[in-house]
CSV table of C-alpha atoms in Angstrom, one decimal:
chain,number,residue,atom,x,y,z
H,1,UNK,CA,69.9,91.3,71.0
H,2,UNK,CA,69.8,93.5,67.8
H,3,UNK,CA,73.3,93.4,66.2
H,4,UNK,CA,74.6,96.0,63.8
H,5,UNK,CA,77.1,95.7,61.4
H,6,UNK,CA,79.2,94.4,60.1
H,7,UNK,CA,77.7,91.2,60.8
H,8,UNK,CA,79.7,88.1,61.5
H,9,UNK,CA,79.4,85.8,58.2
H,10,UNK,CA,77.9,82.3,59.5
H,11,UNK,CA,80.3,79.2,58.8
H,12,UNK,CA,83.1,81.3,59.2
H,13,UNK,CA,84.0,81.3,63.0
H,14,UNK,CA,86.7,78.1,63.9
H,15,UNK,CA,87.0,76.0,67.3
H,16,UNK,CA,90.9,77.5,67.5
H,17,UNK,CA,93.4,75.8,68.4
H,18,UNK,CA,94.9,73.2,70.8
H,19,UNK,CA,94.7,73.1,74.2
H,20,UNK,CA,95.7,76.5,75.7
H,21,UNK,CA,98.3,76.7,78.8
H,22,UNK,CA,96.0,75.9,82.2
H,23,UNK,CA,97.3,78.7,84.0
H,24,UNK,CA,96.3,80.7,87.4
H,25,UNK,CA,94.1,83.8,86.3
H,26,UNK,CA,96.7,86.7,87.1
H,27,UNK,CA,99.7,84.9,85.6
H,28,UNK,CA,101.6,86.5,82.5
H,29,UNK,CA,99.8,85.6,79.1
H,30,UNK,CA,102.0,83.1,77.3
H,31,UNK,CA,103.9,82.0,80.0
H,32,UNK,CA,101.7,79.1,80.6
H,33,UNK,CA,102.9,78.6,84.0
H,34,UNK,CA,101.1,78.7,87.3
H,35,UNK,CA,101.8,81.1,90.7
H,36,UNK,CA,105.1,79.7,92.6
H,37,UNK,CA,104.4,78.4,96.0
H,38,UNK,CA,106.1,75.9,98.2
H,39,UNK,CA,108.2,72.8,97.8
H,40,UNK,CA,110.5,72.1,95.5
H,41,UNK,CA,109.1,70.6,92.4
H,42,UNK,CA,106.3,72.1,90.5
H,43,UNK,CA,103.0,70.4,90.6
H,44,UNK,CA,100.4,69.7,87.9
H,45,UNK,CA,97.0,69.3,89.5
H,46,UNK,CA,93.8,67.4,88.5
H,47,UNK,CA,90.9,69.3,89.8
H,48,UNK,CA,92.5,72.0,92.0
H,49,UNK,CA,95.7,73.5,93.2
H,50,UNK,CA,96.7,71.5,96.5
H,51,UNK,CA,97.1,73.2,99.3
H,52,UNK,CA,100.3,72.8,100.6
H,53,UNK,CA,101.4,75.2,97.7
H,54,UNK,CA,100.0,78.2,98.0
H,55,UNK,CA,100.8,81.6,96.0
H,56,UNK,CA,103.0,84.6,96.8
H,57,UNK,CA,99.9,86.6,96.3
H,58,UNK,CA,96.3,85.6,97.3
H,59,UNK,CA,94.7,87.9,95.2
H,60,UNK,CA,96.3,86.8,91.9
H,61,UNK,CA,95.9,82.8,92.5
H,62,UNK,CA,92.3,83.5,92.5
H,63,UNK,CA,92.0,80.1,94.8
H,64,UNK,CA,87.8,79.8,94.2
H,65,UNK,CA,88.9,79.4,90.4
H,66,UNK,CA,91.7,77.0,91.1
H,67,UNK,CA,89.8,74.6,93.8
H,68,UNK,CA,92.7,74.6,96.6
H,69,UNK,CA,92.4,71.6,98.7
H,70,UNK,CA,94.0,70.1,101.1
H,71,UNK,CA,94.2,68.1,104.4
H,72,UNK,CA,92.8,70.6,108.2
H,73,UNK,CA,96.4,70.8,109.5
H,74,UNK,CA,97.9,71.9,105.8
H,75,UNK,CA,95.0,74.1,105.5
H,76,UNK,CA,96.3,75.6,109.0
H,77,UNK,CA,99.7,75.8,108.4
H,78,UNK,CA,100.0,77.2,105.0
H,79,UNK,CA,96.5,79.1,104.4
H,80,UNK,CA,95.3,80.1,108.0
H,81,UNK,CA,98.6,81.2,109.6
H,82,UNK,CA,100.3,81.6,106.7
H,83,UNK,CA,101.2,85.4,107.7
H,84,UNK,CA,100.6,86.5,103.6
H,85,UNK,CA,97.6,84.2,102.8
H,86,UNK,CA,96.2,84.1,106.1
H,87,UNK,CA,94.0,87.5,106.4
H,88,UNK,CA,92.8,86.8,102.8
H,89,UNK,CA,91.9,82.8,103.2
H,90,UNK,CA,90.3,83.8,106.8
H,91,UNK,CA,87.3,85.3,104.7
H,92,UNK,CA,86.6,82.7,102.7
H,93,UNK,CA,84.3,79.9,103.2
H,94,UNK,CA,85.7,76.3,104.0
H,95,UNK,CA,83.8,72.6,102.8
H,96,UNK,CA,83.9,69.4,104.5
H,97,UNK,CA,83.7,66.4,102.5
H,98,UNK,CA,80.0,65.8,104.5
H,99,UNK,CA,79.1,69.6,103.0
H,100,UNK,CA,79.3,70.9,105.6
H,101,UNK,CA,81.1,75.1,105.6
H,102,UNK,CA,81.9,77.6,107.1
H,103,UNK,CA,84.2,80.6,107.9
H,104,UNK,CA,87.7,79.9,110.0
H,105,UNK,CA,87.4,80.4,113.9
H,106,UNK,CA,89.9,80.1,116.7
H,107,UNK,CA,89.1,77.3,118.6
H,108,UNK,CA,91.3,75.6,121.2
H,109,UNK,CA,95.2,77.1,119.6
H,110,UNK,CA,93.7,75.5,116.1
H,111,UNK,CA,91.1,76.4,114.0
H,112,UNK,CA,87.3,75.3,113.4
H,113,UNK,CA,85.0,76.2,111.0
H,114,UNK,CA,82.0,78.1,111.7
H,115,UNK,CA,78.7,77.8,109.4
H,116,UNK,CA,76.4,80.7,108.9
H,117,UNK,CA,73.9,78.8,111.6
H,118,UNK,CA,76.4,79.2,114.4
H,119,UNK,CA,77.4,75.3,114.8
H,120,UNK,CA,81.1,75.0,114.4
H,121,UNK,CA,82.8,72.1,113.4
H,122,UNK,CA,86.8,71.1,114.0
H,123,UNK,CA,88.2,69.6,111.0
H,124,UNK,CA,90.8,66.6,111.7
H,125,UNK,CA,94.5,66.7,111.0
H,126,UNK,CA,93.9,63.9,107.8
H,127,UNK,CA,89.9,65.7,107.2
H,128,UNK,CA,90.4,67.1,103.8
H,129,UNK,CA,88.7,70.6,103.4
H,130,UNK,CA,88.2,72.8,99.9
H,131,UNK,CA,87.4,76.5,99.1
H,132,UNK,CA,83.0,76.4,99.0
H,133,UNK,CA,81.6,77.2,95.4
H,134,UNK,CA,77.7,78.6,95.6
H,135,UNK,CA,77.1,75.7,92.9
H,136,UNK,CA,77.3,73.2,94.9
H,137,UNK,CA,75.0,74.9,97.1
H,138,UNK,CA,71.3,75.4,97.3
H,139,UNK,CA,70.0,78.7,96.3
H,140,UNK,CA,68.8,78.7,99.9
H,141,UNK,CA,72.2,77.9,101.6
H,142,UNK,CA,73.8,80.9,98.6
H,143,UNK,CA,71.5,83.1,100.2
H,144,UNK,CA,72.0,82.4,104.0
H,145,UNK,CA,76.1,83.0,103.4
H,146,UNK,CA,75.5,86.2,101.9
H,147,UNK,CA,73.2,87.8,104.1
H,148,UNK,CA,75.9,86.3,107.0
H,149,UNK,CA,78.7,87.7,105.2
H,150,UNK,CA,76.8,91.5,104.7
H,151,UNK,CA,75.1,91.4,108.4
H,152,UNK,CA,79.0,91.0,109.6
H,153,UNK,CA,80.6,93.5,107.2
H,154,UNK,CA,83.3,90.6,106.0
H,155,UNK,CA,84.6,91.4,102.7
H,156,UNK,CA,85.7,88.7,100.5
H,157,UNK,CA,89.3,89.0,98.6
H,158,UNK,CA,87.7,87.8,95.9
H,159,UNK,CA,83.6,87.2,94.3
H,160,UNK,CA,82.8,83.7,96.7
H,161,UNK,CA,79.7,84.0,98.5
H,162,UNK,CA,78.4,86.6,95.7
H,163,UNK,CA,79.9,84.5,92.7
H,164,UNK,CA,78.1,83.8,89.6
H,165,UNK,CA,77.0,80.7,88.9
H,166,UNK,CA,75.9,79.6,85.2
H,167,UNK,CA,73.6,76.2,85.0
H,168,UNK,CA,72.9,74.4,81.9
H,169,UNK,CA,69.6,76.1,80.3
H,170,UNK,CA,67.4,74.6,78.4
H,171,UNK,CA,68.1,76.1,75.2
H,172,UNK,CA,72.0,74.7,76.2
H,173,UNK,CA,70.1,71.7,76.2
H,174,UNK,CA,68.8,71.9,72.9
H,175,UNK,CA,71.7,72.9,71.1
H,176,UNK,CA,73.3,70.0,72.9
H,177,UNK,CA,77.2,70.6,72.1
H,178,UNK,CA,78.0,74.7,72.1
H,179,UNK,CA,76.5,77.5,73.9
H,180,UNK,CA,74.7,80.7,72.5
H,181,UNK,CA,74.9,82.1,75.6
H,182,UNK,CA,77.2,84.8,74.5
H,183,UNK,CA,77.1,85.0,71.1
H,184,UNK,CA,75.9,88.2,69.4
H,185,UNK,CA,78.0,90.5,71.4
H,186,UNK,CA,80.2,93.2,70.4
H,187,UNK,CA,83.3,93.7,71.8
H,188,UNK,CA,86.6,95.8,72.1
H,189,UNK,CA,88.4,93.3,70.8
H,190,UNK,CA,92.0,94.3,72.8
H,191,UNK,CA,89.9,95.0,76.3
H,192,UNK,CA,88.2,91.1,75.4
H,193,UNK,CA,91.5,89.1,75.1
H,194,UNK,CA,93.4,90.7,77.8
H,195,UNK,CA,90.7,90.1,80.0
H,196,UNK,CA,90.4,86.2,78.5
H,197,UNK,CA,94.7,85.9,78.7
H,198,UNK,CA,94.2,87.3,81.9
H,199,UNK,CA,92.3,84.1,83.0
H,200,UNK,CA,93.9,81.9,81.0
H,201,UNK,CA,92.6,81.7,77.6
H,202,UNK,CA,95.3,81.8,74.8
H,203,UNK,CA,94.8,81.5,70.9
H,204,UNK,CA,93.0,84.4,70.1
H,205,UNK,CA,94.2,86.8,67.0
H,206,UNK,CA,92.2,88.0,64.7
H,207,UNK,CA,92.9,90.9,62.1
H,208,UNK,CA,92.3,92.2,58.6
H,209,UNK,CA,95.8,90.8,57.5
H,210,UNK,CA,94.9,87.4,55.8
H,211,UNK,CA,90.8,87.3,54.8
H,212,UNK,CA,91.6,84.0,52.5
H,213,UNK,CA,93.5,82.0,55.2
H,214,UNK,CA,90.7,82.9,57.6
H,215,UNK,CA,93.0,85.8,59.4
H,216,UNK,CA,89.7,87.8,60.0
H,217,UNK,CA,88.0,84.6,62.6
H,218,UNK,CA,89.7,82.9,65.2
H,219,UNK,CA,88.6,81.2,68.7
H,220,UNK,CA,90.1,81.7,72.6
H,221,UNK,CA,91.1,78.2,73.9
H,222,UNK,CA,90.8,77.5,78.1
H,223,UNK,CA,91.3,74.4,79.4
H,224,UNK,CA,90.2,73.6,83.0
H,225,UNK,CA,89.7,70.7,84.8
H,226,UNK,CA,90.7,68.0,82.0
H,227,UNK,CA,88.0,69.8,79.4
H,228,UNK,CA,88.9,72.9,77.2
H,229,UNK,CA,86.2,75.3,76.2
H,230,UNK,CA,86.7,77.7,72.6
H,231,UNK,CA,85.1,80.4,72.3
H,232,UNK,CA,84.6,81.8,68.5
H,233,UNK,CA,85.3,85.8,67.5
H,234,UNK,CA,85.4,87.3,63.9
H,235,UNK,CA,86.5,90.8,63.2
H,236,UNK,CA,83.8,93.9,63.2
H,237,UNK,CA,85.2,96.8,62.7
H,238,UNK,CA,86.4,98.6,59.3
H,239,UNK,CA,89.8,97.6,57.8
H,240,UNK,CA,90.5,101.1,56.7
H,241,UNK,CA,89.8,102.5,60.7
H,242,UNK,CA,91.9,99.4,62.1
H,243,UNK,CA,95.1,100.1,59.4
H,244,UNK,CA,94.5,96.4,58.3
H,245,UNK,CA,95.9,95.9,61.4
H,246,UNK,CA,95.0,94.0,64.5
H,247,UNK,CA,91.1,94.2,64.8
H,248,UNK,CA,89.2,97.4,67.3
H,249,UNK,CA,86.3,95.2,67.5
H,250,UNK,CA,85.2,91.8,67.3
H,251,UNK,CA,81.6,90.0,67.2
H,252,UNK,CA,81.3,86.7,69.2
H,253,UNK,CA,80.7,83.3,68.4
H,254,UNK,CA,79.5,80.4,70.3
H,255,UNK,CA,81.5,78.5,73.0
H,256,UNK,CA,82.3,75.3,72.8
H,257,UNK,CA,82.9,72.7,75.0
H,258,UNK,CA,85.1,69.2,74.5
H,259,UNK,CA,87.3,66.7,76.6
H,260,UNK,CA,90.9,67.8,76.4
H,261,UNK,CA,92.2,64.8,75.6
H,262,UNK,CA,89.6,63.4,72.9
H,263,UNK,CA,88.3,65.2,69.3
H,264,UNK,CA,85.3,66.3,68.8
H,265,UNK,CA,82.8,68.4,71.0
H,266,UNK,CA,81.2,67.3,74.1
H,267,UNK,CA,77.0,67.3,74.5
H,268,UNK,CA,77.2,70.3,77.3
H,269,UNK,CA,75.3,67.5,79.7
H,270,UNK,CA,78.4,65.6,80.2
H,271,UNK,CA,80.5,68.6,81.3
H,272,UNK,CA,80.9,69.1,85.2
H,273,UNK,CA,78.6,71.8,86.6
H,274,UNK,CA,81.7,74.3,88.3
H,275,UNK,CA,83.7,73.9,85.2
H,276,UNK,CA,80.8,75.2,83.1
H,277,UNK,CA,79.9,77.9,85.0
H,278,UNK,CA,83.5,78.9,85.4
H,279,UNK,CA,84.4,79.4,82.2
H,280,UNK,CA,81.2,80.9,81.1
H,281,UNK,CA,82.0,83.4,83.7
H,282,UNK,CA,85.1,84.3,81.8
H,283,UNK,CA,82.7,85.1,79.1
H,284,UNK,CA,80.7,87.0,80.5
H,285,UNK,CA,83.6,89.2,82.7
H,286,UNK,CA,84.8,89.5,78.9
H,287,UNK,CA,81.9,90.9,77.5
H,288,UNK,CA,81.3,92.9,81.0
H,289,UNK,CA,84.8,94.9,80.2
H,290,UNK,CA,84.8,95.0,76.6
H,291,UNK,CA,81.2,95.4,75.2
H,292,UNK,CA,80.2,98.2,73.2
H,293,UNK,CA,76.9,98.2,75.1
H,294,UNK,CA,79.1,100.2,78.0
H,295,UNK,CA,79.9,103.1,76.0
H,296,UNK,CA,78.6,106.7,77.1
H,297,UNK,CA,77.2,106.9,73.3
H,298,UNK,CA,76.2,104.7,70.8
H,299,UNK,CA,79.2,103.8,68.3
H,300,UNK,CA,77.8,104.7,64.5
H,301,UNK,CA,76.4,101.6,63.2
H,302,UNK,CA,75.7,99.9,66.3
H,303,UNK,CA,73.0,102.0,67.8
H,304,UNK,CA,70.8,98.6,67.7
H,305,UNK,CA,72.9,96.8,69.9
H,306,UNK,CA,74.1,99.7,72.4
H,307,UNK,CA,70.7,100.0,73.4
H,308,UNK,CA,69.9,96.3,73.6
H,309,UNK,CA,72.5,95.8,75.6
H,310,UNK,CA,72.5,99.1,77.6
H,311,UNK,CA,69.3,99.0,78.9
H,312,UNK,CA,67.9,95.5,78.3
H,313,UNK,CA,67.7,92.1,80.1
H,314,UNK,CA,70.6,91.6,83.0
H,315,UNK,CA,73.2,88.9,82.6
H,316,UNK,CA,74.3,86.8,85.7
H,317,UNK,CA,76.9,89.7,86.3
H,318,UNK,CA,74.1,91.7,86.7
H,319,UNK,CA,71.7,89.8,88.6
H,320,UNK,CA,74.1,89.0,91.1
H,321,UNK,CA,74.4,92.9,91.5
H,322,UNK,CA,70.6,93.3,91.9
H,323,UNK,CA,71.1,90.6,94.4
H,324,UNK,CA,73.3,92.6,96.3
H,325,UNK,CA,71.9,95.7,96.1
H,326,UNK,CA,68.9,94.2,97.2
H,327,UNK,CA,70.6,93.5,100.3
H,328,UNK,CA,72.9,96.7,100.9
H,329,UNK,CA,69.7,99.6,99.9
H,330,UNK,CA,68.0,99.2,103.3
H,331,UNK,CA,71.1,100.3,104.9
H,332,UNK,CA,71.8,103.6,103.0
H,333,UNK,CA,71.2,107.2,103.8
H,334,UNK,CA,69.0,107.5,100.5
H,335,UNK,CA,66.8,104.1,101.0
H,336,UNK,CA,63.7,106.3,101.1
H,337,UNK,CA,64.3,107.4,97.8
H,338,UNK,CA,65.9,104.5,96.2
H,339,UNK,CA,64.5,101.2,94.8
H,340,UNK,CA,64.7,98.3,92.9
H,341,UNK,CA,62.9,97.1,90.2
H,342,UNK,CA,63.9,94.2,87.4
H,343,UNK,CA,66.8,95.7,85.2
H,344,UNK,CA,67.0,99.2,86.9
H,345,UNK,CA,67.8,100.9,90.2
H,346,UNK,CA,64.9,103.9,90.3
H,347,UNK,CA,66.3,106.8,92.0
H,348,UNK,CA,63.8,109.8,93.0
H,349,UNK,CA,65.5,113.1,93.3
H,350,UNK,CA,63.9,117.0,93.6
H,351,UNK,CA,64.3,117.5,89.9
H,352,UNK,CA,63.5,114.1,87.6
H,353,UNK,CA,63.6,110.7,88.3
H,354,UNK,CA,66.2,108.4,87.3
H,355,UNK,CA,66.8,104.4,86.4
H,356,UNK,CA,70.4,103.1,86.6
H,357,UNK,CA,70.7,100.1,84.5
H,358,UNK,CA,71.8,97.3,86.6
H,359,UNK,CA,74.1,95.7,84.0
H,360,UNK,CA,75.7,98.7,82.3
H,361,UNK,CA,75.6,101.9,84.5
H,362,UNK,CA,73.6,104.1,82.1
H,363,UNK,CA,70.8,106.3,83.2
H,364,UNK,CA,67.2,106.9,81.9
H,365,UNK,CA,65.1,110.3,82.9
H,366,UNK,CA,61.4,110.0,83.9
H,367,UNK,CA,58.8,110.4,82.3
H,368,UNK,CA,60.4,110.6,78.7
H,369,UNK,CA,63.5,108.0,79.0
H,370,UNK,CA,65.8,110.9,77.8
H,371,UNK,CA,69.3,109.3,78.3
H,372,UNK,CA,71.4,110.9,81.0
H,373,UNK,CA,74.9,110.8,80.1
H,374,UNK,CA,77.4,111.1,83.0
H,375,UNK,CA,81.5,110.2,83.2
H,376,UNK,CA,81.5,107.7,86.1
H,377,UNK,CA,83.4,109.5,89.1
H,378,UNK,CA,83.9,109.1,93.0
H,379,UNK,CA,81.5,109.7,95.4
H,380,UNK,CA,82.3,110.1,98.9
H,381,UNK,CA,79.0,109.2,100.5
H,382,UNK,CA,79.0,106.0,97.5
H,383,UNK,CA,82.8,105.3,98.7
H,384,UNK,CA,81.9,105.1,102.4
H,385,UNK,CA,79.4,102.2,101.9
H,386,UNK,CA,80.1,98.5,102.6
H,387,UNK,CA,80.9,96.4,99.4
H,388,UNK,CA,80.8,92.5,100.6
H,389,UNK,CA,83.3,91.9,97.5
H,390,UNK,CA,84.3,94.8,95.5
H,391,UNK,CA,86.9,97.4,95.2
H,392,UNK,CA,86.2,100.8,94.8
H,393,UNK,CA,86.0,101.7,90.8
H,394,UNK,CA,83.9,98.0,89.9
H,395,UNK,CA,80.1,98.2,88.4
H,396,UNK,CA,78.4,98.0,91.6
H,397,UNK,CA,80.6,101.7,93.0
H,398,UNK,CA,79.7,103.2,89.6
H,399,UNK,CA,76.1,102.3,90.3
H,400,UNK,CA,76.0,103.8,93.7
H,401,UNK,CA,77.9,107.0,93.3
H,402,UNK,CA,75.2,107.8,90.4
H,403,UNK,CA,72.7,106.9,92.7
H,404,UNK,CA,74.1,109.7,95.8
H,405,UNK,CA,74.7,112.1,93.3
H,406,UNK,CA,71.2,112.0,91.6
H,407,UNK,CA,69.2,111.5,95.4
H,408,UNK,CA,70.4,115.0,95.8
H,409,UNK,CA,70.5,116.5,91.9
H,410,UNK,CA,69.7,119.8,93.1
H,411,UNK,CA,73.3,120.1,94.5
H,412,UNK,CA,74.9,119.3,91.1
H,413,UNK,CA,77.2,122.1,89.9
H,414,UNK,CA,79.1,120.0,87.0
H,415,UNK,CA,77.2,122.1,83.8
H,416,UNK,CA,77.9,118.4,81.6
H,417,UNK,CA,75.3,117.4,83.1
H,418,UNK,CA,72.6,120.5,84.6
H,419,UNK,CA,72.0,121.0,81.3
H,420,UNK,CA,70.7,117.8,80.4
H,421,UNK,CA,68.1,118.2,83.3
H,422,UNK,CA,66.7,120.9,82.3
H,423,UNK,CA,66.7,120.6,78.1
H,424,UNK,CA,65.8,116.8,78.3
């Protein structure tokens, strides 16, 4: 990416603090404390939240980030029929401790599980059963569950089937203890941590009060799993614009990784596959919320990295988009004029024709690439389509509603943007 300045000053940027609270994406930043469920006395899990406690609210406990396990007949009792987690955990996809998954079925006053090939399988009273990740699955077996999913119009309480998933790369492998991944970005700094506290991370504040003491850098601390990621952020924006206050914007650093209960970083190799690609997730939803890149115009200064950003390569976020678009365009009223290609979604209507950047939402013209700047709004023929996983306002709406509004430009009344048809 081409960065603009200020740029961050190398050497600077800290691993943060200690270990940050492990909490439940959704709970209050600086509690610390995870969602309340059942029993009596709290419980501190290893590897996932047990089942036999679930939360008050599904959609905050975010189980496919917490792991919830547990034994068939808890899984029944307190997930299945549980009358507030039950129509949420009913769309989610089960694992055996064979590998075998699927989706919960009625089957004989209990429950089975029913893969995506149609065999079904009866868990035992003492067969322990876990929420499915898609990296422990092949891409093939990824792909089969979210074809099933769409060709059934189940929608997910939460990203499962159509989850990210980050593997080790091989320039990870190079730089052997810390991720470049995303590094180079830059970020609303406010809409970046309260996405990050949102899911757990704590440490993070950074502001032109203190440049000697290092006030200006500072690092967001997760731990997960027994092994705590930090991720480094040093002020970008102008002192006299920010009232030596808290910082407006923020550049990012590298992440990385270490066991929580030993000094020192980790070589990424040694950290488990799901923990890595969850918390580089968080990353990336960070940067997906608070990047510059997403702004209708260029900020001064950082023209560089708007476009880079705007319009260049797609990030996992994004590919898993394409993925799905991929699989929802044949079913839409403007297939004929829509299609895919590597970054953009290419959109023919009477008047121009129009890309949609897969990963930010903004819109070149054919045949010069004159940007097409237009407010993201509601669509009714976008809001009546199937989304396997997402709520109406999210990326892949924004995405669509351009797309119905621009298949039929000649029916555009809003002046904002006739006018940059016809002078562009």
């Amino acid at each position: 990416m081409a960065p603009g300045p200020p740029q961050p000053r190398p050497g600077r940027v800290t691993q943060g603090p200690g270990a940050g609270p492990d909490r439940a994406p959704g709970a209050r930043a600086g509690r610390g404390r995870a969602q309340p469920g059942l029993g009596r006395r709290p419980h501190r899990p290893r590897h996932g939240r047990e089942i036999r406690r679930p939360a008050g609210s599904p959609r905050r406990a975010a189980p496919a980030e917490t792991l919830a396990q547990g034994q068939g007949q808890q899984a029944e009792r307190y997930f299945l029929d549980h009358p507030v987690t039950g129509p949420y955990t009913r769309a989610l996809i089960w694992r055996l401790p064979d590998g075998f998954a699927g989706l919960p079925v009625r089957s004989g006053g209990g429950w089975a599980l029913a893969g995506a090939s149609g065999r079904s399988v009866r868990p035992g009273a003492d067969t322990p059963v876990r929420l499915w990740h898609p990296v422990q699955e092949s891409a093939e077996g990824v792909r089969g569950w979210r074809d099933h999913l769409l060709e059934r119009g189940i929608r997910q309480p939460f990203k499962q089937a159509f989850r990210e998933v980050y593997l080790l790369t091989p320039a990870e492998e190079r730089t052997r203890t810390h991720s470049d991944r995303f590094k180079g970005h830059f970020v609303r700094y406010g809409q970046a941590k309260a996405l990050l506290e949102q899911r757990g991370w704590s440490g993070l504040s950074i502001g032109h009060w203190d440049y000697e003491c290092g006030g200006d850098v500072g690092a967001a601390v997760k731990t997960l799993a027994g092994w705590q990621a930090s991720w480094g952020m040093q002020v970008a924006s102008d002192p006299h614009q920010d009232a030596w206050g808290t910082a407006s914007c923020a550049a990012t650093d590298a992440i990385r990784f270490r066991r929580a209960d030993l000094p020192g970083d980790a070589p990424l190799t040694e950290v488990p596959p799901l923990v890595l690609s969850e918390l580089l997730r968080d990353a990336d939803l960070a940067v997906g919320v608070g990047s510059l890149g997403l702004d209708q115009q260029a900020a001064v200064g950082y023209d560089g990295y708007w476009h880079s950003y705007g319009f260049g390569e797609l990030n996992e976020t994004a590919r898993t988009r394409r993925d799905a678009l991929a699989r929802l365009l044949p079913r839409l009223k403007i297939a004929d004029r829509a299609e895919l290609t590597d970054r953009f979604l290419r959109v023919r209507g009477k008047l121009r024709t129009y890309r949609i950047h897969l990963g930010s939402g903004n819109i070149l013209m054919e045949p010069n690439d004159a940007y097409l700047c237009i407010v993201p709004g509601r669509d009714r023929s976008a809001a009546s389509v199937f989304l396997p996983f997402e709520e109406d306002g999210g990326m892949l709406s924004v995405i669509l509603s351009k797309a119905f509004l621009l298949a039929d430009d000649t029916r555009i009344s809003d002046p904002s943007i006739t006018r940059q048809l016809v002078t562009t």
